[in-house]
Coordinates of C-alpha atoms and ligand atoms in Angstrom, one line a residue:
M1 CA 22.2 -28.3 26.6
K2 CA 23.4 -27.9 23.0
V3 CA 20.9 -27.7 20.2
D4 CA 22.2 -28.1 16.7
W5 CA 20.6 -26.6 13.6
E6 CA 19.7 -29.8 11.9
E7 CA 19.9 -33.5 12.9
L8 CA 20.3 -35.4 9.6
R9 CA 22.4 -38.2 11.1
R10 CA 19.5 -39.1 13.4
I11 CA 16.9 -38.8 10.7
N12 CA 18.6 -40.7 7.9
K13 CA 20.0 -43.7 9.8
P14 CA 17.1 -46.1 9.0
F15 CA 17.1 -45.1 5.3
F16 CA 20.8 -45.7 5.0
N17 CA 20.3 -49.1 6.5
Q18 CA 17.6 -49.8 3.8
L19 CA 19.9 -48.4 1.1
K20 CA 22.7 -50.8 2.1
K21 CA 20.3 -53.7 1.4
E22 CA 19.2 -52.2 -2.0
L23 CA 22.8 -51.7 -3.1
D24 CA 23.2 -55.4 -4.1
N25 CA 20.2 -54.9 -6.3
I26 CA 21.6 -51.8 -7.9
E27 CA 24.9 -53.6 -8.5
E28 CA 23.1 -56.5 -10.1
E29 CA 20.8 -54.4 -12.3
C30 CA 23.8 -52.3 -13.5
H31 CA 21.6 -49.3 -14.6
Y32 CA 22.9 -46.5 -12.4
I33 CA 21.2 -43.5 -13.9
L34 CA 17.5 -43.2 -14.8
G35 CA 17.1 -46.9 -13.9
S36 CA 14.3 -48.8 -12.3
K37 CA 14.6 -47.0 -9.0
V38 CA 14.2 -43.6 -10.6
E39 CA 11.2 -44.9 -12.5
K40 CA 9.7 -46.4 -9.3
L41 CA 10.3 -43.1 -7.5
E42 CA 8.5 -41.1 -10.2
K43 CA 5.6 -43.5 -10.0
E44 CA 5.4 -43.3 -6.1
L45 CA 5.6 -39.6 -6.2
T46 CA 2.7 -39.2 -8.7
K47 CA 0.6 -41.3 -6.2
Y48 CA 1.8 -39.3 -3.2
L49 CA 1.2 -35.9 -4.8
S50 CA -2.0 -37.0 -6.6
V51 CA -0.7 -35.7 -9.9
K52 CA -0.6 -37.3 -13.4
Y53 CA 3.0 -36.9 -14.2
C54 CA 6.4 -36.6 -12.4
V55 CA 9.8 -36.2 -13.9
A56 CA 12.9 -36.7 -11.7
V57 CA 15.8 -34.4 -12.4
G58 CA 19.3 -33.6 -11.1
N59 CA 18.4 -30.8 -8.6
G60 CA 15.8 -28.2 -7.7
L61 CA 17.3 -25.4 -9.8
D62 CA 17.1 -27.6 -12.9
A63 CA 13.5 -28.6 -12.0
L64 CA 12.5 -25.0 -11.9
T65 CA 14.5 -24.1 -15.1
I66 CA 13.1 -27.0 -17.2
A67 CA 9.6 -26.4 -15.9
L68 CA 9.8 -22.7 -16.9
K69 CA 11.1 -23.7 -20.3
S70 CA 8.3 -26.2 -20.9
L71 CA 5.8 -23.3 -20.7
K72 CA 7.3 -21.8 -23.9
L73 CA 6.7 -18.3 -22.6
P74 CA 7.7 -15.4 -24.9
N75 CA 11.4 -14.6 -24.7
S76 CA 12.3 -12.1 -22.0
S77 CA 8.7 -11.9 -20.7
E78 CA 8.3 -11.1 -17.1
V79 CA 7.9 -13.7 -14.3
I80 CA 6.8 -12.3 -10.9
V81 CA 8.8 -13.9 -8.0
P82 CA 9.1 -13.0 -4.3
S83 CA 11.8 -10.5 -3.4
N84 CA 12.8 -12.6 -0.3
T85 CA 13.1 -16.0 -1.9
F86 CA 16.2 -18.2 -2.2
Y87 CA 18.6 -17.1 -5.0
A88 CA 17.8 -20.3 -7.1
S89 CA 14.2 -19.2 -7.8
V90 CA 15.4 -16.1 -9.6
L91 CA 18.4 -17.8 -11.2
A92 CA 16.0 -20.4 -12.8
I93 CA 14.0 -17.5 -14.4
I94 CA 17.1 -16.0 -15.9
R95 CA 18.4 -19.3 -17.1
A96 CA 15.1 -19.9 -18.9
G97 CA 15.6 -16.6 -20.8
L98 CA 12.9 -14.7 -18.9
T99 CA 12.9 -11.6 -16.8
P100 CA 12.4 -11.7 -13.0
V101 CA 10.2 -9.1 -11.4
L102 CA 10.5 -9.0 -7.7
C103 CA 7.4 -8.8 -5.5
E104 CA 7.5 -7.8 -1.9
P105 CA 6.1 -10.4 0.5
D106 CA 3.7 -10.2 3.4
K107 CA 5.9 -9.7 6.5
D108 CA 3.9 -12.2 8.6
T109 CA 3.6 -15.2 6.2
F110 CA 6.8 -14.3 4.3
N111 CA 4.9 -15.1 1.1
I112 CA 3.7 -13.0 -1.8
T113 CA 0.0 -12.2 -2.0
S114 CA -2.4 -11.6 -4.9
E115 CA -2.6 -7.9 -4.0
G116 CA 1.1 -7.5 -4.2
I117 CA 1.3 -9.5 -7.4
E118 CA -1.5 -7.7 -9.2
K119 CA 0.3 -4.3 -8.8
L120 CA 3.2 -5.7 -10.8
I121 CA 1.3 -7.1 -13.7
T122 CA 2.1 -5.5 -17.1
K123 CA 1.6 -6.5 -20.7
K124 CA 4.9 -8.3 -20.5
T125 CA 4.0 -10.5 -17.6
S126 CA 3.7 -14.2 -18.6
A127 CA 3.9 -16.1 -15.3
I128 CA 3.9 -16.0 -11.5
M129 CA 6.4 -18.1 -9.5
A130 CA 4.6 -18.9 -6.3
V131 CA 7.3 -19.9 -3.8
H132 CA 6.0 -21.7 -0.7
L133 CA 8.7 -20.2 1.4
Y134 CA 9.8 -21.9 4.6
G135 CA 7.2 -24.7 3.9
N136 CA 4.3 -22.3 4.2
P137 CA 1.9 -22.4 1.2
C138 CA 1.0 -19.3 -0.7
E139 CA -2.7 -18.2 -0.8
M140 CA -3.2 -20.3 -3.9
N141 CA -6.9 -19.7 -4.4
K142 CA -6.4 -15.9 -4.8
I143 CA -3.3 -16.3 -6.9
S144 CA -5.0 -18.9 -9.2
S145 CA -8.0 -16.5 -9.8
L146 CA -5.5 -13.7 -10.6
A147 CA -3.6 -15.9 -13.0
K148 CA -6.9 -16.8 -14.7
K149 CA -8.0 -13.1 -14.9
Y150 CA -4.7 -12.1 -16.6
N151 CA -4.1 -15.3 -18.5
L152 CA -0.8 -16.1 -16.7
K153 CA 0.9 -19.4 -15.9
I154 CA 1.7 -20.4 -12.4
I155 CA 4.9 -22.2 -11.5
E156 CA 5.1 -23.4 -7.9
D157 CA 8.6 -23.5 -6.3
C158 CA 8.0 -26.2 -3.7
A159 CA 11.7 -26.8 -2.9
Q160 CA 10.9 -26.0 0.8
A161 CA 7.4 -27.4 0.9
F162 CA 7.3 -31.1 0.1
G163 CA 4.1 -32.5 1.6
A164 CA 2.5 -29.1 2.4
T165 CA -1.1 -28.7 1.4
Y166 CA -3.4 -25.9 0.4
N167 CA -7.2 -26.6 0.7
D168 CA -6.1 -30.3 1.1
K169 CA -4.3 -30.3 -2.2
K170 CA -0.6 -31.0 -2.3
V171 CA 1.4 -27.9 -3.3
G172 CA 3.1 -28.4 -6.6
T173 CA -0.1 -29.7 -8.2
I174 CA -2.2 -26.5 -8.0
G175 CA -0.5 -24.3 -10.5
T176 CA 0.4 -25.1 -14.1
I177 CA 3.6 -26.9 -13.1
G178 CA 5.5 -27.5 -9.8
A179 CA 9.2 -28.0 -9.0
F180 CA 10.8 -29.7 -5.9
S181 CA 14.3 -30.2 -4.5
F182 CA 15.7 -33.2 -2.7
Y183 CA 18.8 -31.4 -1.5
P184 CA 19.8 -33.2 1.8
T185 CA 18.3 -30.6 4.2
K186 CA 14.9 -30.3 2.4
N187 CA 11.9 -32.0 3.9
L188 CA 12.3 -35.0 1.6
G189 CA 16.1 -34.7 1.6
G190 CA 18.3 -37.2 -0.3
I191 CA 21.9 -38.2 -0.1
G192 CA 23.0 -36.2 -3.2
D193 CA 21.4 -33.6 -5.4
G194 CA 17.9 -34.3 -6.8
G195 CA 14.8 -32.6 -8.0
L196 CA 11.3 -33.2 -9.4
I197 CA 8.9 -31.7 -11.8
A198 CA 5.1 -32.4 -11.3
T199 CA 2.3 -31.5 -13.7
N200 CA -1.1 -32.7 -14.9
D201 CA -0.4 -31.5 -18.5
E202 CA 0.8 -34.2 -20.8
E203 CA 2.5 -31.8 -23.2
L204 CA 4.6 -30.2 -20.5
Y205 CA 5.4 -33.6 -19.2
N206 CA 6.8 -34.7 -22.6
Y207 CA 8.9 -31.6 -22.9
C208 CA 10.4 -32.1 -19.4
L209 CA 11.1 -35.8 -20.0
K210 CA 13.2 -34.9 -23.1
A211 CA 14.7 -31.7 -21.6
R212 CA 16.4 -33.6 -18.7
N213 CA 18.1 -36.0 -21.1
Y214 CA 19.8 -33.7 -23.7
G215 CA 16.4 -33.0 -25.4
G216 CA 15.3 -36.3 -26.7
E217 CA 15.7 -40.0 -26.7
K218 CA 18.8 -41.8 -28.0
Y219 CA 19.7 -40.7 -30.7
N220 CA 16.9 -38.4 -31.7
Y221 CA 16.9 -34.9 -30.3
D222 CA 13.9 -32.5 -30.8
I223 CA 14.7 -29.7 -28.4
I224 CA 17.8 -28.2 -26.8
G225 CA 17.9 -29.9 -23.5
I226 CA 20.5 -30.3 -20.7
N227 CA 21.9 -33.3 -18.7
S228 CA 19.9 -33.3 -15.5
R229 CA 19.3 -36.9 -14.7
M230 CA 18.8 -38.6 -11.3
D231 CA 21.0 -41.5 -10.0
D232 CA 19.4 -44.7 -8.8
I233 CA 21.3 -44.6 -5.5
V234 CA 19.7 -41.2 -4.8
A235 CA 16.3 -42.5 -6.0
S236 CA 16.6 -45.7 -3.9
F237 CA 17.3 -43.6 -0.7
L238 CA 14.4 -41.3 -1.5
L239 CA 12.0 -44.2 -2.1
S240 CA 12.5 -45.5 1.4
K241 CA 12.4 -42.0 3.0
L242 CA 9.2 -41.2 1.1
K243 CA 7.4 -43.9 3.0
D244 CA 8.2 -42.0 6.2
V245 CA 8.0 -38.4 4.9
D246 CA 4.6 -37.8 6.5
S247 CA 5.7 -38.8 9.9
L248 CA 8.9 -36.8 9.5
N249 CA 6.9 -33.7 8.5
D250 CA 4.5 -34.4 11.4
K251 CA 7.5 -34.3 13.7
K252 CA 8.6 -30.9 12.3
I253 CA 5.0 -29.6 12.7
E254 CA 4.9 -30.9 16.3
N255 CA 8.1 -29.0 17.1
A256 CA 6.8 -25.9 15.3
S257 CA 3.5 -26.1 17.3
L258 CA 5.5 -26.2 20.5
Y259 CA 7.2 -23.0 19.5
L260 CA 3.9 -21.4 18.3
N261 CA 2.1 -22.2 21.6
N262 CA 4.9 -21.6 24.1
I263 CA 7.2 -18.8 22.9
K264 CA 5.9 -15.9 24.9
N265 CA 8.2 -12.9 24.6
D266 CA 7.0 -9.6 23.3
K267 CA 10.4 -9.0 21.6
V268 CA 9.8 -11.9 19.3
I269 CA 7.3 -12.1 16.4
L270 CA 6.1 -15.6 15.5
P271 CA 5.3 -16.5 11.9
T272 CA 1.7 -16.6 10.5
I273 CA 0.6 -19.7 8.7
T274 CA -1.6 -19.1 5.6
P275 CA -5.3 -19.9 6.2
N276 CA -6.6 -23.3 4.9
S277 CA -3.1 -24.7 4.5
K278 CA -0.7 -27.1 6.2
S279 CA 2.8 -25.8 6.5
V280 CA 5.6 -28.3 6.7
F281 CA 7.9 -25.8 8.5
H282 CA 11.0 -26.4 6.4
I283 CA 12.3 -23.5 8.3
F284 CA 11.0 -21.9 11.5
C285 CA 11.6 -18.2 11.1
L286 CA 11.1 -15.6 13.8
R287 CA 11.4 -11.8 13.6
V288 CA 13.3 -9.9 16.3
K289 CA 14.1 -6.2 16.1
S290 CA 17.6 -6.4 17.6
R291 CA 18.2 -9.6 15.6
D292 CA 22.0 -9.7 15.9
K293 CA 21.9 -9.3 19.7
F294 CA 19.2 -12.1 19.9
S295 CA 21.3 -14.3 17.7
E296 CA 24.4 -13.7 19.8
Y297 CA 22.3 -14.5 23.0
L298 CA 21.1 -17.9 21.5
K299 CA 24.7 -18.7 20.5
E300 CA 25.9 -18.1 24.1
N301 CA 23.2 -20.6 25.1
N302 CA 24.5 -23.2 22.6
I303 CA 21.6 -22.9 20.2
R304 CA 22.6 -22.8 16.6
T305 CA 20.6 -20.5 14.3
L306 CA 20.7 -19.4 10.6
I307 CA 19.4 -16.5 8.6
H308 CA 17.3 -17.2 5.5
Y309 CA 18.5 -15.0 3.8
P310 CA 21.0 -12.5 5.0
I311 CA 21.5 -10.7 1.7
P312 CA 18.3 -9.8 -0.2
L313 CA 18.2 -10.6 -3.9
Y314 CA 18.2 -6.9 -5.0
K315 CA 21.6 -6.5 -3.3
Q316 CA 23.2 -9.6 -5.0
K317 CA 26.0 -8.5 -7.3
A318 CA 25.1 -11.2 -9.9
L319 CA 21.6 -9.7 -10.3
K320 CA 22.6 -6.1 -10.8
N321 CA 21.7 -6.0 -14.5
Y322 CA 18.2 -7.5 -13.7
I323 CA 17.2 -5.4 -10.7
D324 CA 17.5 -1.7 -10.5
K325 CA 15.5 -0.6 -7.4
D326 CA 15.3 -1.1 -3.7
Y327 CA 13.0 -3.5 -1.9
P328 CA 12.4 -2.2 1.6
V329 CA 10.3 -5.1 2.9
S330 CA 12.9 -7.7 1.9
N331 CA 15.6 -5.5 3.2
E332 CA 13.8 -5.1 6.6
L333 CA 13.2 -8.9 6.7
S334 CA 16.9 -9.7 6.0
N335 CA 17.8 -7.6 9.0
T336 CA 15.2 -8.9 11.5
I337 CA 14.6 -12.6 10.6
I338 CA 16.2 -15.6 12.4
S339 CA 15.6 -19.3 11.8
I340 CA 15.7 -21.4 15.0
P341 CA 16.2 -25.2 15.1
C342 CA 13.1 -27.2 14.0
S343 CA 14.3 -30.5 12.6
A344 CA 12.3 -33.7 12.6
G345 CA 15.4 -35.1 14.4
H346 CA 15.1 -32.7 17.4
T347 CA 13.7 -34.1 20.6
K348 CA 10.9 -32.4 22.6
K349 CA 13.5 -31.7 25.4
E350 CA 15.7 -29.8 22.9
I351 CA 12.8 -27.7 21.6
E352 CA 11.6 -27.0 25.2
Y353 CA 15.1 -25.8 26.0
V354 CA 15.1 -23.4 23.0
I355 CA 11.7 -22.1 24.2
D356 CA 12.9 -21.6 27.7
V357 CA 16.0 -19.7 26.5
I358 CA 13.9 -17.5 24.1
N359 CA 11.3 -16.7 26.8
K360 CA 14.1 -15.4 29.1
Y361 CA 15.5 -13.1 26.4
E362 CA 15.6 -9.4 27.4
E363 CA 16.6 -6.7 25.0
Ligands
LIG1 C1 16.7 -25.3 -2.4 C2 15.9 -24.4 -3.2 C3 16.0 -24.3 -4.6 C4 17.0 -25.1 -5.3 O1 17.1 -26.4 -5.1 P1 18.5 -27.2 -5.4 O2 18.1 -28.6 -5.3 O3 19.4 -26.8 -4.3 O4 19.0 -26.7 -6.7 C5 15.1 -23.5 -5.2 N1 14.2 -22.8 -4.6 C6 14.1 -22.7 -3.3 C7 13.1 -21.9 -2.6 C8 15.0 -23.5 -2.5 O5 14.9 -23.5 -1.2

């Protein structure tokens, strides 16, 4: 058997069929950017997330950047962010004129904890970026108390966690402001770039609305914005996929549960899910000491894997002026983690094959 990393073709077929029908409508309406589909998507997303305001933007990086700028934090103030997150989390902080401060994660949940964050708080700290990495929510109760104690803002990077909940609340609606990505492989993946900002704060909402469209409304500009608008074709596709996103997430969770319950090999460490939360398993990440050997073994058995992420942030050339020390936990993770196939498009048979192969692995 051959198991691919992702199965987008299988997942997206019904939504493409619906889009084909909607295309006539889009042609007729002739409003291709920020048109009625985008407006409807924003409305449906506020309902889905149970949040007051949503702003659709061009991609996840812009969602994070605009969200950070809306907070009007002091120039160059410090934002605490995981040392093992995707590059875009940190890039957004720098683009917003702020200083990233890397926080080592917990090795079992892969997320930052309130203890780790508290050690890094200085007079210059203005915000915490809680990244719900791999779809697993951060411990938001403790992080929220900490933010309150030190008067810090919380920005949630939910790019990998659409639909995940903490204490039955959707992530992205717990902190001050939340940002999502609709990049094709994300849990609510589109057919082009796309992103979203969610908040309950009207002032932040008004800032974000302007910021995505040059900084105002035709032809009156109050702030320095960017062009980060969503297309109606992308929005139309996302609208039909949104109706099924819970069942797609459930399918991912089902596949992840098969792994959690049936992988039995003492060479392999399974991930830990944050208590009181629902992970949506954007990525199913294992830890294995001889990772490269393990990865080669899976490849020989026709199972595709990836590493999220092979080069830790502190070793990225582009960040050398921002980060000047080593991060042993993220370094160790980058050498031992491996992501195995866990798509909503994978069949039970495929997942069982992966389990069987992993259980037979010998170092
Ligand atoms: C994908 C991702 C982003 C960026 O989203 P884009 O839409 O690709 O710009 C930001 N943060 C995390 C954690 C991501 O996984």
